[in-house]
Structures are given as structure tokens and as C-alpha cells.
Tab-separated table of C-alpha atoms in Angstrom:
chain	number	residue	atom	x	y	z
A	134	ILE	CA	48.170	11.215	4.532
A	135	ALA	CA	48.615	12.769	7.970
A	136	SER	CA	51.301	15.103	6.659
A	137	VAL	CA	49.028	16.740	4.066
A	138	PRO	CA	47.043	19.009	6.455
A	139	LEU	CA	50.208	19.777	8.435
A	140	LEU	CA	51.967	20.986	5.281
A	141	GLN	CA	48.926	23.113	4.456
A	142	LEU	CA	49.302	24.869	7.825
A	143	VAL	CA	52.928	25.967	7.377
A	144	PRO	CA	53.002	29.820	7.378
A	145	LEU	CA	54.098	31.305	4.068
A	146	PRO	CA	55.481	34.813	3.441
A	147	PRO	CA	53.186	37.247	1.609
A	148	VAL	CA	55.371	37.148	-1.492
A	149	ILE	CA	54.425	33.458	-1.865
A	150	TRP	CA	50.854	33.067	-0.673
A	151	THR	CA	49.557	36.117	-2.548
A	152	THR	CA	50.628	34.445	-5.807
A	153	LEU	CA	48.716	31.245	-5.083
A	154	PRO	CA	45.567	30.623	-7.167
A	155	HIS	CA	42.401	32.405	-6.039
A	156	ARG	CA	44.049	34.388	-3.232
A	157	GLU	CA	43.427	37.765	-4.878
A	158	VAL	CA	40.369	38.569	-2.775
A	159	THR	CA	42.262	38.000	0.483
A	160	ALA	CA	45.189	40.117	-0.680
A	161	GLN	CA	42.841	42.917	-1.793
A	162	ALA	CA	41.113	42.858	1.611
A	163	PHE	CA	44.404	43.781	3.306
A	164	GLU	CA	44.926	46.560	0.773
A	165	LEU	CA	41.476	47.998	1.549
A	166	ILE	CA	42.257	48.267	5.264
A	167	ASP	CA	45.721	49.624	4.481
A	168	ARG	CA	47.625	46.802	6.160
A	169	LEU	CA	50.556	44.753	5.008
A	170	PRO	CA	49.637	41.124	4.313
A	171	PRO	CA	50.824	38.844	7.149
A	172	TRP	CA	52.322	35.404	6.834
A	173	MET	CA	49.517	32.955	6.051
A	174	PRO	CA	49.308	29.205	5.353
A	175	LEU	CA	48.141	27.539	2.167
A	176	SER	CA	44.784	26.702	3.774
A	177	VAL	CA	42.153	29.399	3.393
A	178	SER	CA	40.713	28.372	6.791
A	179	PRO	CA	43.503	27.193	9.128
A	180	THR	CA	41.090	26.347	11.956
A	181	LEU	CA	39.149	23.908	9.786
A	182	THR	CA	42.369	22.350	8.509
A	183	TRP	CA	43.608	21.921	12.090
A	184	LEU	CA	40.373	20.086	12.890
A	185	SER	CA	40.927	17.864	9.859
A	186	ALA	CA	44.435	17.059	11.069
A	187	LEU	CA	43.138	16.212	14.554
A	188	SER	CA	40.431	13.964	13.078
A	189	LEU	CA	43.183	11.697	11.736
A	190	ILE	CA	44.376	10.790	15.253
A	191	PRO	CA	41.787	7.990	15.910
A	192	PRO	CA	42.327	6.102	12.612
A	193	LEU	CA	46.100	6.555	12.856
A	194	ALA	CA	46.037	5.159	16.410
A	195	ILE	CA	43.884	2.217	15.314
A	196	PHE	CA	46.147	1.438	12.350
A	197	LEU	CA	49.381	1.492	14.348
A	198	SER	CA	47.849	-0.431	17.259
A	199	VAL	CA	46.487	-3.242	15.089
A	200	LEU	CA	49.895	-3.644	13.449
A	201	LEU	CA	51.248	-4.573	16.887
A	202	LEU	CA	48.579	-7.203	17.533
A	203	SER	CA	49.037	-10.924	16.961
A	204	TYR	CA	46.629	-12.889	14.762
A	205	ARG	CA	44.817	-14.129	17.863
A	206	ASP	CA	44.274	-10.587	19.142
A	207	ARG	CA	43.133	-9.450	15.715
A	208	ARG	CA	40.504	-12.168	15.716
A	209	TRP	CA	39.202	-10.965	19.092
A	210	LEU	CA	39.196	-7.375	17.849
A	211	SER	CA	37.166	-8.341	14.773
A	212	ILE	CA	34.618	-10.028	17.049
A	213	VAL	CA	34.430	-6.891	19.213
A	214	VAL	CA	33.733	-4.821	16.091
A	215	ILE	CA	31.057	-7.281	14.985
A	216	VAL	CA	29.393	-7.273	18.432
A	217	VAL	CA	29.337	-3.470	18.652
A	218	GLY	CA	28.149	-3.160	15.053
A	219	THR	CA	25.411	-5.756	15.513
A	220	THR	CA	24.285	-3.949	18.668
A	221	GLY	CA	23.993	-0.817	16.539
A	222	ALA	CA	22.006	-2.785	13.942
A	223	VAL	CA	19.538	-3.972	16.604
A	224	LEU	CA	19.341	-0.391	17.871
A	225	GLY	CA	18.501	0.743	14.345
A	226	LEU	CA	15.658	-1.773	14.117
A	227	VAL	CA	14.272	-0.523	17.443
A	228	GLN	CA	14.575	3.109	16.280
A	229	VAL	CA	12.425	2.367	13.236
A	230	ALA	CA	9.925	0.428	15.345
A	231	GLN	CA	9.558	3.354	17.772
A	232	GLY	CA	9.212	5.932	14.990
A	233	PRO	CA	10.583	9.466	14.550
A	234	GLU	CA	10.007	10.333	18.213
A	235	SER	CA	12.198	7.500	19.487
A	236	SER	CA	14.367	8.511	22.437
A	237	LEU	CA	17.056	6.197	21.075
A	238	ARG	CA	17.960	8.645	18.316
A	239	PHE	CA	20.977	10.337	19.831
A	240	TYR	CA	21.391	13.312	17.464
A	241	GLU	CA	19.274	16.373	16.845
A	242	PHE	CA	20.090	16.423	13.136
A	243	THR	CA	19.541	12.907	11.838
A	244	ASN	CA	17.351	10.746	9.580
A	245	LEU	CA	14.212	10.557	11.708
A	246	THR	CA	12.386	7.819	9.778
A	247	ASP	CA	15.309	5.482	9.067
A	248	ALA	CA	17.692	3.282	11.030
A	249	VAL	CA	20.891	5.095	12.013
A	250	GLY	CA	22.080	3.113	15.055
A	251	PHE	CA	24.872	4.989	16.811
A	252	PHE	CA	25.351	7.257	13.766
A	253	ALA	CA	23.583	10.455	12.765
A	254	ASN	CA	23.477	9.557	9.056
A	255	ARG	CA	21.802	6.491	7.573
A	256	SER	CA	24.432	6.163	4.810
A	257	HIS	CA	27.257	5.916	7.346
A	258	PHE	CA	25.228	3.377	9.312
A	259	ALA	CA	24.782	1.379	6.108
A	260	ALA	CA	28.514	1.615	5.380
A	261	LEU	CA	29.363	-0.103	8.646
A	262	GLY	CA	26.681	-2.676	7.854
A	263	TYR	CA	28.158	-3.912	4.586
A	264	VAL	CA	31.639	-4.059	6.129
A	265	LEU	CA	30.237	-6.231	8.936
A	266	VAL	CA	28.563	-8.469	6.350
A	267	LEU	CA	32.025	-9.260	4.993
A	268	PHE	CA	33.545	-9.778	8.448
A	269	VAL	CA	30.684	-12.091	9.460
A	270	GLY	CA	31.031	-13.825	6.091
A	271	ALA	CA	34.690	-14.508	6.870
A	272	TRP	CA	33.894	-16.045	10.264
A	273	MET	CA	30.912	-18.002	8.917
A	274	SER	CA	32.972	-19.357	5.998
A	275	SER	CA	35.732	-20.448	8.353
A	276	ALA	CA	33.235	-22.110	10.688
A	277	SER	CA	31.499	-23.911	7.819
A	278	THR	CA	34.703	-25.751	6.932
A	279	SER	CA	34.550	-27.572	10.290
A	280	ILE	CA	31.011	-28.931	9.765
A	281	THR	CA	30.916	-32.719	10.020
A	282	ILE	CA	28.059	-35.049	9.094
A	283	THR	CA	28.737	-38.430	10.696
A	284	GLY	CA	25.601	-39.046	12.754
A	285	ASP	CA	27.424	-38.199	15.968
A	286	ARG	CA	26.187	-35.709	18.582
A	287	ARG	CA	29.238	-33.601	17.906
A	288	ASP	CA	27.706	-32.765	14.528
A	289	VAL	CA	25.270	-30.428	16.327
A	290	ALA	CA	28.139	-28.462	17.834
A	291	SER	CA	29.808	-28.102	14.442
A	292	LEU	CA	26.546	-26.749	13.015
A	293	LEU	CA	25.797	-24.382	15.908
A	294	VAL	CA	28.551	-21.840	15.236
A	295	PRO	CA	27.709	-21.312	11.524
A	296	VAL	CA	24.013	-20.990	12.471
A	297	ILE	CA	24.855	-18.266	15.001
A	298	TRP	CA	26.881	-16.364	12.420
A	299	PHE	CA	24.036	-16.755	9.931
A	300	ALA	CA	21.599	-15.265	12.477
A	301	VAL	CA	23.917	-12.273	12.932
A	302	LEU	CA	24.014	-11.878	9.158
A	303	VAL	CA	20.195	-11.821	9.018
A	304	VAL	CA	20.099	-9.042	11.637
A	305	LEU	CA	22.621	-6.993	9.642
A	306	LEU	CA	20.669	-7.416	6.400
A	307	ALA	CA	17.410	-6.454	8.125
A	308	SER	CA	18.979	-3.270	9.499
A	309	GLU	CA	20.384	-2.422	6.056
A	310	ALA	CA	16.887	-2.707	4.607
A	311	VAL	CA	15.332	-0.294	7.126
A	312	ALA	CA	18.242	2.169	6.803
A	313	ARG	CA	16.871	2.907	3.309
A	314	SER	CA	20.216	3.998	1.893
A	315	ARG	CA	20.299	3.253	-1.838
A	316	ALA	CA	24.091	3.192	-1.953
A	317	GLY	CA	24.180	1.120	1.216
A	318	LEU	CA	21.778	-1.488	-0.136
A	319	GLY	CA	23.531	-1.698	-3.480
A	320	LEU	CA	26.911	-2.173	-1.822
A	321	THR	CA	25.404	-4.701	0.599
A	322	MET	CA	24.439	-6.789	-2.416
A	323	LEU	CA	28.068	-6.613	-3.569
A	324	ALA	CA	29.180	-7.489	-0.033
A	325	LEU	CA	27.050	-10.656	-0.195
A	326	LEU	CA	28.809	-11.589	-3.422
A	327	GLY	CA	32.078	-10.952	-1.614
A	328	ALA	CA	30.956	-13.165	1.276
A	329	PHE	CA	30.207	-15.897	-1.247
A	330	ALA	CA	33.707	-15.481	-2.694
A	331	LEU	CA	35.103	-15.820	0.824
A	332	SER	CA	33.080	-19.006	1.285
A	333	VAL	CA	34.431	-20.487	-1.944
A	334	SER	CA	37.998	-19.577	-1.013
A	335	ALA	CA	37.503	-21.054	2.474
A	336	GLN	CA	36.394	-24.386	0.992
A	337	SER	CA	39.435	-24.333	-1.283
A	338	VAL	CA	41.800	-23.659	1.624
A	339	ALA	CA	40.171	-26.337	3.774
A	340	ASN	CA	40.434	-28.904	0.936
A	341	ARG	CA	37.193	-30.587	1.971
A	342	PRO	CA	35.762	-33.570	0.064
A	343	ARG	CA	34.319	-32.568	-3.283
A	344	SER	CA	30.759	-33.727	-2.561
A	345	LYS	CA	30.510	-31.653	0.605
A	346	ARG	CA	31.962	-28.625	-1.137
A	347	LEU	CA	29.410	-28.924	-3.929
A	348	LEU	CA	26.560	-29.242	-1.429
A	349	GLY	CA	27.768	-26.221	0.521
A	350	ALA	CA	28.179	-24.207	-2.670
A	351	ALA	CA	24.666	-25.107	-3.828
A	352	ILE	CA	23.154	-23.975	-0.511
A	353	ALA	CA	25.200	-20.760	-0.558
A	354	VAL	CA	24.135	-19.936	-4.128
A	355	ALA	CA	20.475	-20.530	-3.284
A	356	LEU	CA	20.640	-18.250	-0.233
A	357	LEU	CA	22.558	-15.647	-2.208
A	358	LEU	CA	20.013	-15.552	-5.041
A	359	VAL	CA	17.052	-15.300	-2.662
A	360	THR	CA	18.680	-12.540	-0.613
A	361	GLN	CA	19.836	-10.571	-3.653
A	362	TYR	CA	16.341	-10.737	-5.155
A	363	ALA	CA	14.797	-9.482	-1.910
A	364	LEU	CA	17.322	-6.640	-1.552
A	365	PHE	CA	16.845	-5.624	-5.198
A	366	GLY	CA	13.101	-5.408	-4.626
A	367	ILE	CA	13.653	-3.171	-1.604
A	368	LEU	CA	16.185	-1.037	-3.487
A	369	ALA	CA	13.717	-0.397	-6.318
A	370	ARG	CA	11.256	1.156	-3.850
A	371	PHE	CA	13.632	3.817	-2.538
A	372	GLU	CA	14.333	7.202	-4.041
A	373	ASP	CA	17.500	9.245	-3.719
A	374	PRO	CA	16.533	12.562	-2.037
A	375	LEU	CA	19.683	14.192	-3.443
A	376	ALA	CA	19.289	12.857	-6.995
A	377	GLY	CA	18.667	16.341	-8.404
A	378	ALA	CA	21.238	18.056	-6.206
A	379	ARG	CA	24.244	15.805	-6.789
A	380	PRO	CA	25.046	17.033	-10.328
A	381	THR	CA	25.052	20.598	-9.017
A	382	PHE	CA	27.287	19.621	-6.097
A	383	PHE	CA	29.723	17.930	-8.484
A	384	ALA	CA	29.801	20.778	-11.017
A	385	THR	CA	30.256	23.532	-8.428
A	386	THR	CA	32.950	21.605	-6.552
A	387	LEU	CA	34.852	20.981	-9.800
A	388	GLU	CA	34.643	24.670	-10.615
A	389	ALA	CA	36.104	25.518	-7.211
A	390	ALA	CA	38.788	22.835	-7.598
A	391	LYS	CA	39.889	24.365	-10.898
A	392	ALA	CA	40.106	27.793	-9.271
A	393	TYR	CA	42.364	26.500	-6.470
A	394	TRP	CA	44.385	24.129	-8.641
A	395	PRO	CA	47.074	22.820	-8.218
A	396	LEU	CA	47.549	23.113	-4.414
A	397	GLY	CA	43.945	23.154	-3.203
A	398	SER	CA	42.138	25.257	-0.605
A	399	GLY	CA	43.082	23.208	2.487
A	400	LEU	CA	41.561	20.104	4.042
A	401	GLY	CA	38.259	20.751	5.795
A	402	THR	CA	37.526	23.982	3.926
A	403	PHE	CA	34.796	22.635	1.642
A	404	VAL	CA	31.822	24.427	3.231
A	405	PRO	CA	33.128	28.031	3.085
A	406	VAL	CA	34.822	27.528	-0.290
A	407	TYR	CA	31.747	25.908	-1.846
A	408	ALA	CA	29.541	28.727	-0.551
A	409	SER	CA	31.730	31.293	-2.319
A	410	PHE	CA	31.203	29.493	-5.656
A	411	GLU	CA	27.550	28.552	-5.198
A	412	ARG	CA	25.064	30.309	-7.458
A	413	PRO	CA	22.139	32.117	-5.762
A	414	GLU	CA	19.502	30.038	-7.567
A	415	ASP	CA	21.160	26.826	-6.361
A	416	ALA	CA	21.370	28.096	-2.791
A	417	LEU	CA	17.638	28.828	-2.819
A	418	ASN	CA	16.437	25.634	-4.513
A	419	LEU	CA	18.744	22.930	-3.208
A	420	VAL	CA	19.530	21.481	0.181
A	421	TYR	CA	22.484	22.669	2.256
A	422	ALA	CA	25.777	21.469	0.766
A	423	ASN	CA	27.758	20.175	3.732
A	424	ARG	CA	29.797	17.881	1.439
A	425	ALA	CA	30.360	17.353	-2.259
A	426	HIS	CA	28.918	13.819	-1.896
A	427	ASN	CA	31.922	12.664	-3.904
A	428	ASP	CA	35.037	12.436	-1.777
A	429	TYR	CA	37.351	12.281	-4.783
A	430	ILE	CA	36.170	15.617	-6.164
A	431	GLU	CA	36.223	17.106	-2.671
A	432	LEU	CA	39.774	15.843	-2.160
A	433	LEU	CA	40.740	17.464	-5.451
A	434	LEU	CA	39.377	20.781	-4.177
A	435	GLU	CA	40.928	20.629	-0.708
A	436	ALA	CA	44.275	18.937	-1.395
A	437	GLY	CA	44.870	19.541	-5.090
A	438	ILE	CA	47.590	17.603	-6.869
A	439	VAL	CA	49.187	16.490	-3.570
A	440	GLY	CA	45.978	14.740	-2.529
A	441	LEU	CA	45.663	13.198	-5.985
A	442	LEU	CA	49.202	11.784	-5.803
A	443	VAL	CA	48.612	10.380	-2.314
A	444	LEU	CA	45.388	8.761	-3.523
A	445	VAL	CA	47.108	7.186	-6.546
A	446	ALA	CA	49.937	5.902	-4.334
A	447	PHE	CA	47.429	4.345	-1.919
A	448	CYS	CA	45.511	2.679	-4.772
A	449	LEU	CA	48.703	1.160	-6.187
A	450	LEU	CA	49.813	-0.174	-2.796
A	451	PHE	CA	46.315	-1.479	-2.114
A	452	ALA	CA	46.160	-3.289	-5.473
A	453	MET	CA	49.573	-4.886	-4.988
A	454	ARG	CA	48.804	-6.084	-1.476
A	455	THR	CA	45.332	-7.339	-2.493
A	456	LEU	CA	46.836	-9.520	-5.224
A	457	GLU	CA	49.286	-10.958	-2.700
A	458	ILE	CA	46.507	-11.786	-0.235
A	459	TRP	CA	44.209	-13.436	-2.785
A	460	ARG	CA	46.875	-15.190	-4.865
A	461	GLY	CA	50.106	-15.709	-2.995
A	462	PRO	CA	51.052	-17.417	0.269
A	463	PHE	CA	50.015	-15.731	3.500
A	464	SER	CA	51.576	-16.226	6.918
A	465	ALA	CA	48.246	-16.756	8.695
A	466	THR	CA	47.954	-19.116	11.646
A	467	SER	CA	44.414	-20.237	10.734
A	468	SER	CA	41.968	-19.989	7.846
A	469	VAL	CA	39.966	-17.215	9.537
A	470	ASP	CA	43.049	-14.961	9.581
A	471	LEU	CA	43.372	-15.246	5.819
A	472	LEU	CA	39.619	-14.765	5.331
A	473	LEU	CA	39.565	-11.645	7.537
A	474	SER	CA	42.412	-10.184	5.471
A	475	ARG	CA	40.485	-10.919	2.281
A	476	ALA	CA	37.327	-9.437	3.812
A	477	ALA	CA	39.361	-6.326	4.629
A	478	THR	CA	40.380	-5.913	0.981
A	479	LEU	CA	36.750	-6.161	-0.130
A	480	SER	CA	35.652	-3.723	2.593
A	481	ILE	CA	38.158	-1.109	1.440
A	482	LEU	CA	36.988	-1.559	-2.140
A	483	LEU	CA	33.316	-1.091	-1.196
A	484	ILE	CA	34.050	1.983	0.924
A	485	GLY	CA	36.002	3.382	-2.021
A	486	LEU	CA	32.996	2.864	-4.294
A	487	HIS	CA	30.696	4.422	-1.691
A	488	SER	CA	32.949	7.493	-1.536
A	489	ALA	CA	32.102	8.249	-5.160
A	490	VAL	CA	28.495	9.093	-4.219
A	491	ASP	CA	28.751	9.967	-0.528
A	492	TYR	CA	31.269	10.649	2.248
A	493	PRO	CA	31.530	7.584	4.550
A	494	LEU	CA	35.158	8.354	5.488
A	495	ARG	CA	34.235	11.776	6.890
A	496	THR	CA	33.227	10.189	10.213
A	497	SER	CA	35.697	9.042	12.873
A	498	ALA	CA	33.951	5.674	13.202
A	499	MET	CA	34.254	4.736	9.522
A	500	MET	CA	37.770	6.197	9.294
A	501	SER	CA	38.747	3.893	12.142
A	502	ILE	CA	37.081	0.884	10.494
A	503	PHE	CA	38.913	1.744	7.267
A	504	ALA	CA	42.208	1.954	9.166
A	505	LEU	CA	41.468	-1.410	10.795
A	506	CYS	CA	40.937	-2.966	7.368
A	507	CYS	CA	44.213	-1.507	6.090
A	508	ALA	CA	46.067	-2.949	9.092
A	509	LEU	CA	44.460	-6.388	8.626
A	510	MET	CA	46.090	-6.520	5.189
A	511	ILE	CA	49.545	-6.419	6.792
A	512	PRO	CA	50.847	-9.523	8.617
A	513	PRO	CA	51.769	-8.911	12.259
A	514	SER	CA	55.392	-9.052	13.339
A	515	SER	CA	54.489	-11.949	15.650
A	516	ALA	CA	51.767	-14.491	14.982
């Protein structure tokens, strides 16, 4: 993945780059000023592609660093992520309470009436939220397996930890509701189903008595149904402000992708390339197109067939590893390690679905979270 923008920045002789698709205008510009075409890279905007390459440093560093961590350190890291994310969720609730003029909104261009936390975009804030729902679900499921009901005072201690995790989950769901992201809420509902699946798998791994497992499952199903019903009611009240613009974004981006096929225009070049294909009536009537709001189509435009092959390779590796984690043996030192790995697979899947209607992986924070999830799917060299 990191090599794609670097390859797009390799200077090419004029005899090669002038024959690339949709480079006629650039070549004609040099003819008009009576200059010989210089060596130029595949990217139509090298500066933007350089920035794209540099943006991969944080997630790459996170991925490689987590691979070196033991299971114990990974557990601590997941808690750090949950604490920071929950702090952002509380911040989002305060932002909504204080209104559009809140001094806790840290960006000039942001969603002024919705919760954004430490983000500028409510959809990216919601993306972190549903990932945290799965991480909290993993910890809560692991803690629930240690609950004992014997009439002893120690029973209170065994109940306290799951209750704390449940309270964190409530805060996350409340912040998702006030973020008002349709995609975020819909994927949060799927994340709750995923958390339930984690709970079921945790009970199976723990091999608890059947009666207690049935009781726990009944309570979990009841909470799940109530929460899903509430979230569906909230979701039905929200409108997508880009509902009319998305089809135009998709169609124009596909048109540009066909023009630059098969090698693409260069990572990070969406804005200038899209503007050159945008029709005047769309530019006047629609909002500013900073992204295609479909990362797969945008990847097709910017990276062409190379990006498509990398994406297919990732999906195949992801599917193979996911089956191993959910079906086969796993060298985890405790149940929470296995559950965090399973939560990571579900998180990657949800982010992938989100990328079909938005661009969550275009921020360093979510790229780093995505890289963390990928690393959690790989056992450490030392437990």
C-alpha cells in the first residue's frame, strides 16, 4: 500500500508519460509555450501525491509497533484507545449541549450542530464510535464470563467490572445518537449485533454452566432489541444532506476514472481531477466535492488497476485471517485477547462498509485505528 504513491512519483521520460491516458492537455500546454516536455511522474499533481504518501506514516508506524507488542501490552493499548475515544464521546455530548457557539469545537469548518468530539466531521466521529462499541463489547463479554452468583460479597466485585463497561457503552451510544450520522448510526446497530456475537463466543470459550449462559443470553438479547429499536427510531428522523449529491459524485468520479484508466491520476489528486470533469450546472447546484464519498470509486480514479489489485489482495488476506480467528485455534493468553482480535475483524468490516458511502479512512486518526485492528489480527511474536 505504501509503495503505490511512491511508484506514482517516479519521473518518467516524455516519450512515456505523454502516451498515458488523458495527458494530452498537459503535453499540448508545453507545445503552446514552445518548450520540450520535461520528465514527469504518473501523478498529475506530485505535491498532493507526496502528501498522500506522508499521510501513511502514522498508520504504518502503529501497525508495525503493535506487531511488536505482547498480548498484555495490546490489552493496555486497547484500553487507552477506549479511554481517549470515550473522552471524545463525552466531549461530543458537551458540544451539543453548548450549541453551535461552543468553544469546544476545535475546527473552523465542522458540523456546528452535531457531536464531533476531537474530529471535524461527524461521520468520522461516528466511525470511531462504532469501533469502540466493539472493543468495549469484547472487554464486557470477557468480564461477564467471570460473574459468580453464590451469595458471597465477592459477587459484587465480579459484577462491578461488567457494569462499568456497560456504562461506557451507554455513553458511546448516546454520543452516536447526537452525532446524527445516518451511516454511523446504521453501522452502530451492526456493531451491537457484533458485540452480541462476541458475547456468545465468550460464553462458548468460557464453557460456563448452561443455565447461566442461557440467562446471560436472554438479558443480552433483551438489551439488544431495546437498543436497536431506539437507534432505529433515531435513524428514521435524520436526513442525508448529500442524498441528492452522491449520485452525481459517483457518476462524475467514474467518468474521470475511465479517462485515467488503467494507471489512475495519482493518490490525493481527486479534487483537481474531479473539478476538471465537473459539469457547470453541478458546480452551481451542489455542495463542494472534496471527496467522492465512495472510497472504492475514488481509489479507482487515483490508483487505477494497481489500487484495485492491492484492494483485492487485502480483502483475500483479511477473509483468510478472519476465518482463522473465528474458527481455528488462536494462541491467545486469555479470552479477552481472542475477543479483541474478533472485534478487530468486525471493525475492519464495518469501516469497509462505511467507505462505500463516505471516507472514514481519509483521516489520520481512523487510518491509525484501522492499522491497529489489522495488527490485532496477527499474533505477537511473544505472548
